[in-house]
Amino acid sequence: MTVPSVTLNDGNTIPQLGYGVFKVPPADTERAVAEALEVGYRHIDTAAIYGNEEGVGAAIAASGIARDELFITTKLWNDRHDGDEPDAAIAESLAKLGLEQVDLYLVHWPTPAQDNYLHAWEKLIELRGAGLTRSIGVSNHLVPHLEKIVSATGVVPAVNQIELHPAHQQRDITDWAAAHDVKIESWGPLGQGKYDLFGAAPVAAAAEAHGKTPAQAVLRWHLQKGFIVFPKSVRRERLEENLDVFDFELTADEIAAIDAMEPGDGTGRVSAHPDEVN
Ligand code: NAD
């Protein structure tokens, strides 16, 4: 099993499938990440706010895997956009992770009411220049936020990590990203288990046709659309299942049927609207 790599707009590469650790309790994180590394994951997505960077770091250190075989992402939290706070925040994250550099550092939310995401982006450009992160990107940025940071700095984020699953596809953002060579990372790729995604007819039919599980069919949909994904689970069998998605391909019709699952009234979002997180 080989996870394909995606080349970012800065020339760096990222494994298209990884392991996300949102809501993995700090006390379980070292074990869960160690298991993920054992079953073959090489890309881990964490964040300062998840409170589990130390567990991620402990698992990396114990794994003996060469640093350049791993891709580690963490994120700047919302209350640390101002002044030199981003410098302190990344230093703390690196210390917890036991790393000298992360592979990708993201502005976690634009927090538009604070109106300081442009400053945060300018700081990330500096942090990349200082070698503390190889790539920089954003998360939960809507098109106006993206337009603002790119027109002010001329630096296009490598990725935008957004809520994305069949009921919430954010086509305005994915279209903008395609036009500007920004890769999309789908968070909540399985809808966070908050609606009956696996029982939906297009997903169930695709899974059955290929002898795979509904979760595998949905992950395949993300991958074939070019999105980067890092589903979360703390169960070894699901870690294995979610990685075992490179031996089949959905047909164009199966993809179109899943595309058509998004409700037209925009009610498919399962988490917060970025304008309301401040
Ligand atoms: P997800 O869609 O990955 O759903 C996780 C849930 O799906 C878990 O509760 C798990 O029980 C279930 N699940 C996992 N594999 C399964 C399988 N094979 N079969 C059946 N059920 C399965 O949601 P998520 O964890 O929110 O998103 C993935 C990652 O995205 C996070 O861990 C985190 O790294 C990132 N994320 C980022 C943001 C952000 O604001 N940037 C927000 C949320 C999540």
PDB file of C-alpha atoms and ligand atoms in Angstrom:
ATOM      1  CA  MET A   1       0.000   0.000   0.000  1.00  0.00           C
ATOM      2  CA  THR A   2       1.483   3.342  -1.043  1.00  0.00           C
ATOM      3  CA  VAL A   3      -0.240   6.597  -0.220  1.00  0.00           C
ATOM      4  CA  PRO A   4       0.080   8.973  -3.171  1.00  0.00           C
ATOM      5  CA  SER A   5       1.756  12.330  -2.667  1.00  0.00           C
ATOM      6  CA  VAL A   6       0.304  15.667  -3.657  1.00  0.00           C
ATOM      7  CA  THR A   7       2.648  18.474  -4.714  1.00  0.00           C
ATOM      8  CA  LEU A   8       1.868  21.811  -3.090  1.00  0.00           C
ATOM      9  CA  ASN A   9       2.273  25.206  -4.777  1.00  0.00           C
ATOM     10  CA  ASP A  10       5.622  25.692  -2.993  1.00  0.00           C
ATOM     11  CA  GLY A  11       7.033  22.440  -4.420  1.00  0.00           C
ATOM     12  CA  ASN A  12       6.782  20.449  -1.167  1.00  0.00           C
ATOM     13  CA  THR A  13       4.871  17.174  -1.182  1.00  0.00           C
ATOM     14  CA  ILE A  14       2.268  15.859   1.257  1.00  0.00           C
ATOM     15  CA  PRO A  15       0.840  12.340   1.608  1.00  0.00           C
ATOM     16  CA  GLN A  16      -2.753  12.609   0.373  1.00  0.00           C
ATOM     17  CA  LEU A  17      -4.080  10.527   3.255  1.00  0.00           C
ATOM     18  CA  GLY A  18      -3.129  10.978   6.881  1.00  0.00           C
ATOM     19  CA  TYR A  19      -4.386  10.634  10.434  1.00  0.00           C
ATOM     20  CA  GLY A  20      -6.199  13.495  12.207  1.00  0.00           C
ATOM     21  CA  VAL A  21      -6.206  13.635  15.999  1.00  0.00           C
ATOM     22  CA  PHE A  22      -8.994  16.118  16.815  1.00  0.00           C
ATOM     23  CA  LYS A  23     -10.701  14.889  20.007  1.00  0.00           C
ATOM     24  CA  VAL A  24      -8.170  12.126  20.576  1.00  0.00           C
ATOM     25  CA  PRO A  25      -7.772  12.519  24.360  1.00  0.00           C
ATOM     26  CA  PRO A  26      -4.237  13.606  25.336  1.00  0.00           C
ATOM     27  CA  ALA A  27      -3.776  10.466  27.441  1.00  0.00           C
ATOM     28  CA  ASP A  28      -4.599   8.203  24.469  1.00  0.00           C
ATOM     29  CA  THR A  29      -2.726  10.134  21.809  1.00  0.00           C
ATOM     30  CA  GLU A  30       0.698   8.519  22.071  1.00  0.00           C
ATOM     31  CA  ARG A  31      -0.838   5.035  21.742  1.00  0.00           C
ATOM     32  CA  ALA A  32      -3.186   6.031  18.927  1.00  0.00           C
ATOM     33  CA  VAL A  33      -0.482   7.805  16.902  1.00  0.00           C
ATOM     34  CA  ALA A  34       1.970   4.957  17.524  1.00  0.00           C
ATOM     35  CA  GLU A  35      -0.634   2.547  16.136  1.00  0.00           C
ATOM     36  CA  ALA A  36      -1.278   4.808  13.160  1.00  0.00           C
ATOM     37  CA  LEU A  37       2.459   4.919  12.394  1.00  0.00           C
ATOM     38  CA  GLU A  38       2.661   1.132  12.812  1.00  0.00           C
ATOM     39  CA  VAL A  39      -0.143   0.474  10.333  1.00  0.00           C
ATOM     40  CA  GLY A  40       1.498   2.808   7.819  1.00  0.00           C
ATOM     41  CA  TYR A  41       0.323   6.407   8.246  1.00  0.00           C
ATOM     42  CA  ARG A  42       3.074   8.990   7.732  1.00  0.00           C
ATOM     43  CA  HIS A  43       1.014  12.212   7.842  1.00  0.00           C
ATOM     44  CA  ILE A  44      -0.411  13.463  11.154  1.00  0.00           C
ATOM     45  CA  ASP A  45      -2.752  16.449  11.507  1.00  0.00           C
ATOM     46  CA  THR A  46      -2.889  18.042  14.967  1.00  0.00           C
ATOM     47  CA  ALA A  47      -3.387  21.554  16.387  1.00  0.00           C
ATOM     48  CA  ALA A  48      -2.346  23.476  19.480  1.00  0.00           C
ATOM     49  CA  ILE A  49      -5.985  23.619  20.616  1.00  0.00           C
ATOM     50  CA  TYR A  50      -6.340  19.821  20.506  1.00  0.00           C
ATOM     51  CA  GLY A  51      -4.078  19.658  23.576  1.00  0.00           C
ATOM     52  CA  ASN A  52      -2.386  16.505  22.310  1.00  0.00           C
ATOM     53  CA  GLU A  53       0.766  17.698  20.534  1.00  0.00           C
ATOM     54  CA  GLU A  54       2.891  16.123  23.299  1.00  0.00           C
ATOM     55  CA  GLY A  55       1.383  12.709  22.647  1.00  0.00           C
ATOM     56  CA  VAL A  56       1.994  13.111  18.914  1.00  0.00           C
ATOM     57  CA  GLY A  57       5.609  14.046  19.667  1.00  0.00           C
ATOM     58  CA  ALA A  58       6.118  11.107  22.014  1.00  0.00           C
ATOM     59  CA  ALA A  59       4.840   8.665  19.396  1.00  0.00           C
ATOM     60  CA  ILE A  60       7.075  10.191  16.712  1.00  0.00           C
ATOM     61  CA  ALA A  61      10.129   9.991  18.970  1.00  0.00           C
ATOM     62  CA  ALA A  62       9.433   6.380  19.942  1.00  0.00           C
ATOM     63  CA  SER A  63       8.741   5.291  16.358  1.00  0.00           C
ATOM     64  CA  GLY A  64      12.302   5.581  15.101  1.00  0.00           C
ATOM     65  CA  ILE A  65      10.885   6.676  11.728  1.00  0.00           C
ATOM     66  CA  ALA A  66      13.168   9.125   9.916  1.00  0.00           C
ATOM     67  CA  ARG A  67      11.940  12.700  10.221  1.00  0.00           C
ATOM     68  CA  ASP A  68      11.883  13.219   6.470  1.00  0.00           C
ATOM     69  CA  GLU A  69       9.460  10.303   6.050  1.00  0.00           C
ATOM     70  CA  LEU A  70       6.885  12.051   8.225  1.00  0.00           C
ATOM     71  CA  PHE A  71       4.579  14.958   7.433  1.00  0.00           C
ATOM     72  CA  ILE A  72       3.415  16.818  10.548  1.00  0.00           C
ATOM     73  CA  THR A  73       0.832  19.619  10.539  1.00  0.00           C
ATOM     74  CA  THR A  74      -0.149  21.831  13.442  1.00  0.00           C
ATOM     75  CA  LYS A  75      -2.159  25.040  13.727  1.00  0.00           C
ATOM     76  CA  LEU A  76      -2.098  28.518  15.269  1.00  0.00           C
ATOM     77  CA  TRP A  77      -5.026  29.035  17.650  1.00  0.00           C
ATOM     78  CA  ASN A  78      -7.432  31.961  17.441  1.00  0.00           C
ATOM     79  CA  ASP A  79      -6.228  33.918  20.462  1.00  0.00           C
ATOM     80  CA  ARG A  80      -2.646  34.077  19.213  1.00  0.00           C
ATOM     81  CA  HIS A  81      -2.919  36.032  15.965  1.00  0.00           C
ATOM     82  CA  ASP A  82      -1.741  39.399  17.323  1.00  0.00           C
ATOM     83  CA  GLY A  83       1.713  40.931  17.591  1.00  0.00           C
ATOM     84  CA  ASP A  84       4.485  38.385  18.041  1.00  0.00           C
ATOM     85  CA  GLU A  85       2.169  35.778  19.558  1.00  0.00           C
ATOM     86  CA  PRO A  86       2.510  33.483  16.524  1.00  0.00           C
ATOM     87  CA  ASP A  87       6.285  33.250  17.176  1.00  0.00           C
ATOM     88  CA  ALA A  88       5.639  32.106  20.750  1.00  0.00           C
ATOM     89  CA  ALA A  89       2.829  29.780  19.659  1.00  0.00           C
ATOM     90  CA  ILE A  90       4.894  27.892  17.081  1.00  0.00           C
ATOM     91  CA  ALA A  91       7.819  27.641  19.527  1.00  0.00           C
ATOM     92  CA  GLU A  92       5.489  26.026  22.075  1.00  0.00           C
ATOM     93  CA  SER A  93       4.054  23.635  19.486  1.00  0.00           C
ATOM     94  CA  LEU A  94       7.519  22.606  18.292  1.00  0.00           C
ATOM     95  CA  ALA A  95       8.663  22.000  21.872  1.00  0.00           C
ATOM     96  CA  LYS A  96       5.618  19.802  22.546  1.00  0.00           C
ATOM     97  CA  LEU A  97       6.074  17.914  19.291  1.00  0.00           C
ATOM     98  CA  GLY A  98       9.807  17.531  19.933  1.00  0.00           C
ATOM     99  CA  LEU A  99      10.541  18.884  16.454  1.00  0.00           C
ATOM    100  CA  GLU A 100      12.672  21.678  15.053  1.00  0.00           C
ATOM    101  CA  GLN A 101      10.309  22.285  12.166  1.00  0.00           C
ATOM    102  CA  VAL A 102       6.791  21.266  11.214  1.00  0.00           C
ATOM    103  CA  ASP A 103       5.896  20.415   7.637  1.00  0.00           C
ATOM    104  CA  LEU A 104       2.779  22.572   7.549  1.00  0.00           C
ATOM    105  CA  TYR A 105       1.555  25.356   9.837  1.00  0.00           C
ATOM    106  CA  LEU A 106      -1.979  26.694   9.455  1.00  0.00           C
ATOM    107  CA  VAL A 107      -3.973  29.695  10.646  1.00  0.00           C
ATOM    108  CA  HIS A 108      -6.724  27.597  12.285  1.00  0.00           C
ATOM    109  CA  TRP A 109      -9.698  29.996  11.807  1.00  0.00           C
ATOM    110  CA  PRO A 110      -9.883  33.473  10.268  1.00  0.00           C
ATOM    111  CA  THR A 111     -11.821  34.890  13.280  1.00  0.00           C
ATOM    112  CA  PRO A 112     -13.096  37.753  11.101  1.00  0.00           C
ATOM    113  CA  ALA A 113     -14.595  39.729  13.996  1.00  0.00           C
ATOM    114  CA  GLN A 114     -11.074  40.100  15.426  1.00  0.00           C
ATOM    115  CA  ASP A 115      -9.905  41.266  11.998  1.00  0.00           C
ATOM    116  CA  ASN A 116      -6.341  40.045  12.541  1.00  0.00           C
ATOM    117  CA  TYR A 117      -6.067  37.061  10.187  1.00  0.00           C
ATOM    118  CA  LEU A 118      -4.044  39.099   7.687  1.00  0.00           C
ATOM    119  CA  HIS A 119      -1.488  39.826  10.411  1.00  0.00           C
ATOM    120  CA  ALA A 120      -1.471  36.128  11.343  1.00  0.00           C
ATOM    121  CA  TRP A 121      -0.817  35.243   7.693  1.00  0.00           C
ATOM    122  CA  GLU A 122       2.050  37.779   7.485  1.00  0.00           C
ATOM    123  CA  LYS A 123       3.549  36.154  10.587  1.00  0.00           C
ATOM    124  CA  LEU A 124       3.285  32.677   9.052  1.00  0.00           C
ATOM    125  CA  ILE A 125       5.201  33.949   6.022  1.00  0.00           C
ATOM    126  CA  GLU A 126       7.956  35.058   8.423  1.00  0.00           C
ATOM    127  CA  LEU A 127       7.889  31.743  10.298  1.00  0.00           C
ATOM    128  CA  ARG A 128       8.377  29.875   7.042  1.00  0.00           C
ATOM    129  CA  GLY A 129      11.269  32.221   6.200  1.00  0.00           C
ATOM    130  CA  ALA A 130      12.806  31.400   9.578  1.00  0.00           C
ATOM    131  CA  GLY A 131      12.617  27.676   8.799  1.00  0.00           C
ATOM    132  CA  LEU A 132      10.171  26.796  11.566  1.00  0.00           C
ATOM    133  CA  THR A 133       7.717  25.322   9.065  1.00  0.00           C
ATOM    134  CA  ARG A 134       8.304  24.068   5.542  1.00  0.00           C
ATOM    135  CA  SER A 135       4.879  25.041   4.191  1.00  0.00           C
ATOM    136  CA  ILE A 136       2.159  27.434   5.315  1.00  0.00           C
ATOM    137  CA  GLY A 137      -1.553  27.440   4.791  1.00  0.00           C
ATOM    138  CA  VAL A 138      -4.901  28.348   6.257  1.00  0.00           C
ATOM    139  CA  SER A 139      -7.977  26.617   7.584  1.00  0.00           C
ATOM    140  CA  ASN A 140     -11.651  27.556   7.514  1.00  0.00           C
ATOM    141  CA  HIS A 141     -10.971  30.521   5.232  1.00  0.00           C
ATOM    142  CA  LEU A 142     -13.850  31.623   3.016  1.00  0.00           C
ATOM    143  CA  VAL A 143     -13.215  33.202  -0.399  1.00  0.00           C
ATOM    144  CA  PRO A 144     -13.188  36.832   0.899  1.00  0.00           C
ATOM    145  CA  HIS A 145     -10.608  35.879   3.539  1.00  0.00           C
ATOM    146  CA  LEU A 146      -8.461  34.167   0.915  1.00  0.00           C
ATOM    147  CA  GLU A 147      -8.742  37.136  -1.459  1.00  0.00           C
ATOM    148  CA  LYS A 148      -7.701  39.520   1.300  1.00  0.00           C
ATOM    149  CA  ILE A 149      -4.548  37.682   2.410  1.00  0.00           C
ATOM    150  CA  VAL A 150      -3.398  36.928  -1.131  1.00  0.00           C
ATOM    151  CA  SER A 151      -3.957  40.425  -2.470  1.00  0.00           C
ATOM    152  CA  ALA A 152      -2.162  41.971   0.532  1.00  0.00           C
ATOM    153  CA  THR A 153       0.865  39.650   0.593  1.00  0.00           C
ATOM    154  CA  GLY A 154       1.096  38.005  -2.826  1.00  0.00           C
ATOM    155  CA  VAL A 155       1.664  34.712  -0.975  1.00  0.00           C
ATOM    156  CA  VAL A 156      -0.880  32.015  -1.823  1.00  0.00           C
ATOM    157  CA  PRO A 157      -1.525  29.459   0.948  1.00  0.00           C
ATOM    158  CA  ALA A 158      -0.397  25.934   0.113  1.00  0.00           C
ATOM    159  CA  VAL A 159      -3.655  24.511   1.492  1.00  0.00           C
ATOM    160  CA  ASN A 160      -7.038  25.529   2.853  1.00  0.00           C
ATOM    161  CA  GLN A 161      -8.321  22.974   5.364  1.00  0.00           C
ATOM    162  CA  ILE A 162     -12.124  23.193   5.410  1.00  0.00           C
ATOM    163  CA  GLU A 163     -15.158  21.209   6.509  1.00  0.00           C
ATOM    164  CA  LEU A 164     -15.905  19.072   3.466  1.00  0.00           C
ATOM    165  CA  HIS A 165     -17.970  15.903   3.013  1.00  0.00           C
ATOM    166  CA  PRO A 166     -20.788  14.895   0.660  1.00  0.00           C
ATOM    167  CA  ALA A 167     -23.454  17.009   2.412  1.00  0.00           C
ATOM    168  CA  HIS A 168     -21.212  20.099   2.509  1.00  0.00           C
ATOM    169  CA  GLN A 169     -18.947  20.508  -0.492  1.00  0.00           C
ATOM    170  CA  GLN A 170     -18.099  24.241  -0.404  1.00  0.00           C
ATOM    171  CA  ARG A 171     -17.817  24.509  -4.178  1.00  0.00           C
ATOM    172  CA  ASP A 172     -17.146  28.263  -4.153  1.00  0.00           C
ATOM    173  CA  ILE A 173     -14.002  27.602  -2.102  1.00  0.00           C
ATOM    174  CA  THR A 174     -12.899  24.505  -4.018  1.00  0.00           C
ATOM    175  CA  ASP A 175     -13.329  26.377  -7.325  1.00  0.00           C
ATOM    176  CA  TRP A 176     -11.268  29.306  -6.007  1.00  0.00           C
ATOM    177  CA  ALA A 177      -8.632  26.895  -4.734  1.00  0.00           C
ATOM    178  CA  ALA A 178      -8.395  25.111  -8.086  1.00  0.00           C
ATOM    179  CA  ALA A 179      -7.967  28.432  -9.881  1.00  0.00           C
ATOM    180  CA  HIS A 180      -5.189  29.534  -7.491  1.00  0.00           C
ATOM    181  CA  ASP A 181      -3.359  26.203  -7.052  1.00  0.00           C
ATOM    182  CA  VAL A 182      -4.363  25.839  -3.399  1.00  0.00           C
ATOM    183  CA  LYS A 183      -4.888  22.247  -2.267  1.00  0.00           C
ATOM    184  CA  ILE A 184      -8.026  21.451  -0.311  1.00  0.00           C
ATOM    185  CA  GLU A 185      -7.790  19.432   2.883  1.00  0.00           C
ATOM    186  CA  SER A 186     -11.211  18.014   3.838  1.00  0.00           C
ATOM    187  CA  TRP A 187     -11.831  18.064   7.556  1.00  0.00           C
ATOM    188  CA  GLY A 188     -14.694  16.013   8.913  1.00  0.00           C
ATOM    189  CA  PRO A 189     -14.340  13.885   5.771  1.00  0.00           C
ATOM    190  CA  LEU A 190     -16.769  11.320   7.198  1.00  0.00           C
ATOM    191  CA  GLY A 191     -19.186  14.027   8.338  1.00  0.00           C
ATOM    192  CA  GLN A 192     -17.916  13.499  11.897  1.00  0.00           C
ATOM    193  CA  GLY A 193     -20.529  10.755  12.202  1.00  0.00           C
ATOM    194  CA  LYS A 194     -23.193  13.474  12.528  1.00  0.00           C
ATOM    195  CA  TYR A 195     -25.544  12.294   9.754  1.00  0.00           C
ATOM    196  CA  ASP A 196     -26.281   9.009   8.076  1.00  0.00           C
ATOM    197  CA  LEU A 197     -23.605   9.284   5.424  1.00  0.00           C
ATOM    198  CA  PHE A 198     -22.824   5.570   5.358  1.00  0.00           C
ATOM    199  CA  GLY A 199     -26.471   4.575   4.888  1.00  0.00           C
ATOM    200  CA  ALA A 200     -27.043   7.039   2.024  1.00  0.00           C
ATOM    201  CA  ALA A 201     -27.881   5.168  -1.191  1.00  0.00           C
ATOM    202  CA  PRO A 202     -25.026   6.507  -3.391  1.00  0.00           C
ATOM    203  CA  VAL A 203     -22.431   5.662  -0.739  1.00  0.00           C
ATOM    204  CA  ALA A 204     -23.874   2.262   0.125  1.00  0.00           C
ATOM    205  CA  ALA A 205     -24.169   1.342  -3.562  1.00  0.00           C
ATOM    206  CA  ALA A 206     -20.588   2.367  -4.364  1.00  0.00           C
ATOM    207  CA  ALA A 207     -19.280   0.440  -1.358  1.00  0.00           C
ATOM    208  CA  GLU A 208     -21.191  -2.684  -2.319  1.00  0.00           C
ATOM    209  CA  ALA A 209     -20.108  -2.514  -5.959  1.00  0.00           C
ATOM    210  CA  HIS A 210     -16.453  -2.564  -4.957  1.00  0.00           C
ATOM    211  CA  GLY A 211     -16.657  -4.886  -1.944  1.00  0.00           C
ATOM    212  CA  LYS A 212     -15.515  -2.061   0.348  1.00  0.00           C
ATOM    213  CA  THR A 213     -17.045  -0.335   3.384  1.00  0.00           C
ATOM    214  CA  PRO A 214     -19.066   2.897   3.113  1.00  0.00           C
ATOM    215  CA  ALA A 215     -16.277   4.775   4.924  1.00  0.00           C
ATOM    216  CA  GLN A 216     -13.801   3.539   2.312  1.00  0.00           C
ATOM    217  CA  ALA A 217     -16.116   4.625  -0.512  1.00  0.00           C
ATOM    218  CA  VAL A 218     -16.398   8.124   0.956  1.00  0.00           C
ATOM    219  CA  LEU A 219     -12.620   8.402   1.434  1.00  0.00           C
ATOM    220  CA  ARG A 220     -12.157   7.302  -2.169  1.00  0.00           C
ATOM    221  CA  TRP A 221     -14.560  10.073  -3.279  1.00  0.00           C
ATOM    222  CA  HIS A 222     -12.356  12.663  -1.514  1.00  0.00           C
ATOM    223  CA  LEU A 223      -9.152  11.219  -2.956  1.00  0.00           C
ATOM    224  CA  GLN A 224     -10.462  11.047  -6.524  1.00  0.00           C
ATOM    225  CA  LYS A 225     -11.597  14.672  -6.259  1.00  0.00           C
ATOM    226  CA  GLY A 226      -8.005  15.563  -5.373  1.00  0.00           C
ATOM    227  CA  PHE A 227      -8.668  16.433  -1.734  1.00  0.00           C
ATOM    228  CA  ILE A 228      -6.257  15.606   1.095  1.00  0.00           C
ATOM    229  CA  VAL A 229      -7.905  13.687   3.982  1.00  0.00           C
ATOM    230  CA  PHE A 230      -7.019  12.555   7.508  1.00  0.00           C
ATOM    231  CA  PRO A 231      -9.949  10.672   9.031  1.00  0.00           C
ATOM    232  CA  LYS A 232      -9.918  10.243  12.775  1.00  0.00           C
ATOM    233  CA  SER A 233     -10.378   7.011  14.687  1.00  0.00           C
ATOM    234  CA  VAL A 234      -8.802   5.570  17.818  1.00  0.00           C
ATOM    235  CA  ARG A 235      -9.544   1.975  16.800  1.00  0.00           C
ATOM    236  CA  ARG A 236      -6.790   0.023  15.089  1.00  0.00           C
ATOM    237  CA  GLU A 237      -9.150  -1.833  12.759  1.00  0.00           C
ATOM    238  CA  ARG A 238     -10.582   1.469  11.543  1.00  0.00           C
ATOM    239  CA  LEU A 239      -7.127   2.978  11.154  1.00  0.00           C
ATOM    240  CA  GLU A 240      -6.348   0.021   8.892  1.00  0.00           C
ATOM    241  CA  GLU A 241      -9.675   0.249   7.068  1.00  0.00           C
ATOM    242  CA  ASN A 242      -9.249   3.967   6.369  1.00  0.00           C
ATOM    243  CA  LEU A 243      -5.795   3.394   4.903  1.00  0.00           C
ATOM    244  CA  ASP A 244      -6.935   0.481   2.737  1.00  0.00           C
ATOM    245  CA  VAL A 245      -8.408   2.621  -0.038  1.00  0.00           C
ATOM    246  CA  PHE A 246      -5.846   2.370  -2.801  1.00  0.00           C
ATOM    247  CA  ASP A 247      -6.942  -0.881  -4.453  1.00  0.00           C
ATOM    248  CA  PHE A 248     -10.163   0.334  -6.079  1.00  0.00           C
ATOM    249  CA  GLU A 249     -11.555   3.288  -8.003  1.00  0.00           C
ATOM    250  CA  LEU A 250     -15.031   4.761  -8.047  1.00  0.00           C
ATOM    251  CA  THR A 251     -16.545   5.209 -11.483  1.00  0.00           C
ATOM    252  CA  ALA A 252     -17.434   8.650 -12.804  1.00  0.00           C
ATOM    253  CA  ASP A 253     -21.118   7.797 -12.248  1.00  0.00           C
ATOM    254  CA  GLU A 254     -20.502   6.771  -8.639  1.00  0.00           C
ATOM    255  CA  ILE A 255     -18.665  10.034  -8.011  1.00  0.00           C
ATOM    256  CA  ALA A 256     -21.453  12.033  -9.660  1.00  0.00           C
ATOM    257  CA  ALA A 257     -24.061  10.290  -7.495  1.00  0.00           C
ATOM    258  CA  ILE A 258     -22.138  11.221  -4.316  1.00  0.00           C
ATOM    259  CA  ASP A 259     -21.632  14.780  -5.646  1.00  0.00           C
ATOM    260  CA  ALA A 260     -25.422  15.037  -5.919  1.00  0.00           C
ATOM    261  CA  MET A 261     -25.913  14.317  -2.197  1.00  0.00           C
ATOM    262  CA  GLU A 262     -25.424  17.932  -1.117  1.00  0.00           C
ATOM    263  CA  PRO A 263     -28.724  19.511  -0.054  1.00  0.00           C
ATOM    264  CA  GLY A 264     -29.430  22.564  -2.197  1.00  0.00           C
ATOM    265  CA  ASP A 265     -30.351  24.710   0.807  1.00  0.00           C
ATOM    266  CA  GLY A 266     -26.903  24.709   2.394  1.00  0.00           C
ATOM    267  CA  THR A 267     -28.000  22.772   5.474  1.00  0.00           C
ATOM    268  CA  GLY A 268     -25.299  20.108   5.225  1.00  0.00           C
ATOM    269  CA  ARG A 269     -22.717  21.826   7.425  1.00  0.00           C
ATOM    270  CA  VAL A 270     -22.130  19.799  10.619  1.00  0.00           C
ATOM    271  CA  SER A 271     -19.913  22.260  12.489  1.00  0.00           C
ATOM    272  CA  ALA A 272     -19.397  25.983  13.003  1.00  0.00           C
ATOM    273  CA  HIS A 273     -19.604  28.637  10.269  1.00  0.00           C
ATOM    274  CA  PRO A 274     -16.202  30.343   9.963  1.00  0.00           C
ATOM    275  CA  ASP A 275     -17.726  33.823  10.257  1.00  0.00           C
ATOM    276  CA  GLU A 276     -19.111  32.848  13.662  1.00  0.00           C
ATOM    277  CA  VAL A 277     -15.886  31.535  15.212  1.00  0.00           C
ATOM    278  CA  ASN A 278     -14.054  34.438  16.817  1.00  0.00           C
TER     279      ASN A 278
HETATM  280  P1  NAD B   1     -14.214  12.573  10.697  1.00  0.00           P
HETATM  281  O1  NAD B   1     -15.156  12.897   9.604  1.00  0.00           O
HETATM  282  O2  NAD B   1     -12.878  12.038  10.404  1.00  0.00           O
HETATM  283  O3  NAD B   1     -15.049  11.627  11.634  1.00  0.00           O
HETATM  284  C1  NAD B   1     -14.497  10.990  12.722  1.00  0.00           C
HETATM  285  C2  NAD B   1     -15.536  10.022  13.255  1.00  0.00           C
HETATM  286  O4  NAD B   1     -15.777   9.026  12.271  1.00  0.00           O
HETATM  287  C3  NAD B   1     -14.984   9.352  14.478  1.00  0.00           C
HETATM  288  O5  NAD B   1     -15.873   9.596  15.530  1.00  0.00           O
HETATM  289  C4  NAD B   1     -14.961   7.873  14.147  1.00  0.00           C
HETATM  290  O6  NAD B   1     -15.649   7.159  15.130  1.00  0.00           O
HETATM  291  C5  NAD B   1     -15.708   7.745  12.851  1.00  0.00           C
HETATM  292  N1  NAD B   1     -14.976   6.828  11.941  1.00  0.00           N
HETATM  293  C6  NAD B   1     -13.676   6.930  11.552  1.00  0.00           C
HETATM  294  N2  NAD B   1     -13.362   5.953  10.709  1.00  0.00           N
HETATM  295  C7  NAD B   1     -14.470   5.206  10.556  1.00  0.00           C
HETATM  296  C8  NAD B   1     -14.771   4.035   9.801  1.00  0.00           C
HETATM  297  N3  NAD B   1     -13.860   3.456   9.034  1.00  0.00           N
HETATM  298  N4  NAD B   1     -16.029   3.533   9.880  1.00  0.00           N
HETATM  299  C9  NAD B   1     -16.960   4.118  10.638  1.00  0.00           C
HETATM  300  N5  NAD B   1     -16.752   5.230  11.375  1.00  0.00           N
HETATM  301  C10 NAD B   1     -15.511   5.762  11.337  1.00  0.00           C
HETATM  302  O7  NAD B   1     -14.099  13.914  11.604  1.00  0.00           O
HETATM  303  P2  NAD B   1     -12.965  14.747  12.276  1.00  0.00           P
HETATM  304  O8  NAD B   1     -12.152  13.949  13.229  1.00  0.00           O
HETATM  305  O9  NAD B   1     -13.615  15.953  12.809  1.00  0.00           O
HETATM  306  O10 NAD B   1     -12.043  15.179  11.049  1.00  0.00           O
HETATM  307  C11 NAD B   1     -10.815  14.566  10.725  1.00  0.00           C
HETATM  308  C12 NAD B   1      -9.661  15.452  11.104  1.00  0.00           C
HETATM  309  O11 NAD B   1      -9.804  16.758  10.532  1.00  0.00           O
HETATM  310  C13 NAD B   1      -9.545  15.767  12.605  1.00  0.00           C
HETATM  311  O12 NAD B   1      -9.087  14.684  13.362  1.00  0.00           O
HETATM  312  C14 NAD B   1      -8.641  16.961  12.569  1.00  0.00           C
HETATM  313  O13 NAD B   1      -7.294  16.558  12.350  1.00  0.00           O
HETATM  314  C15 NAD B   1      -9.180  17.723  11.379  1.00  0.00           C
HETATM  315  N6  NAD B   1     -10.160  18.769  11.763  1.00  0.00           N
HETATM  316  C16 NAD B   1      -9.836  20.057  11.532  1.00  0.00           C
HETATM  317  C17 NAD B   1     -10.706  21.075  11.871  1.00  0.00           C
HETATM  318  C18 NAD B   1     -10.340  22.496  11.588  1.00  0.00           C
HETATM  319  O14 NAD B   1     -11.026  23.410  12.038  1.00  0.00           O
HETATM  320  N7  NAD B   1      -9.278  22.743  10.872  1.00  0.00           N
HETATM  321  C19 NAD B   1     -11.947  20.784  12.472  1.00  0.00           C
HETATM  322  C20 NAD B   1     -12.259  19.443  12.700  1.00  0.00           C
HETATM  323  C21 NAD B   1     -11.375  18.444  12.325  1.00  0.00           C
END
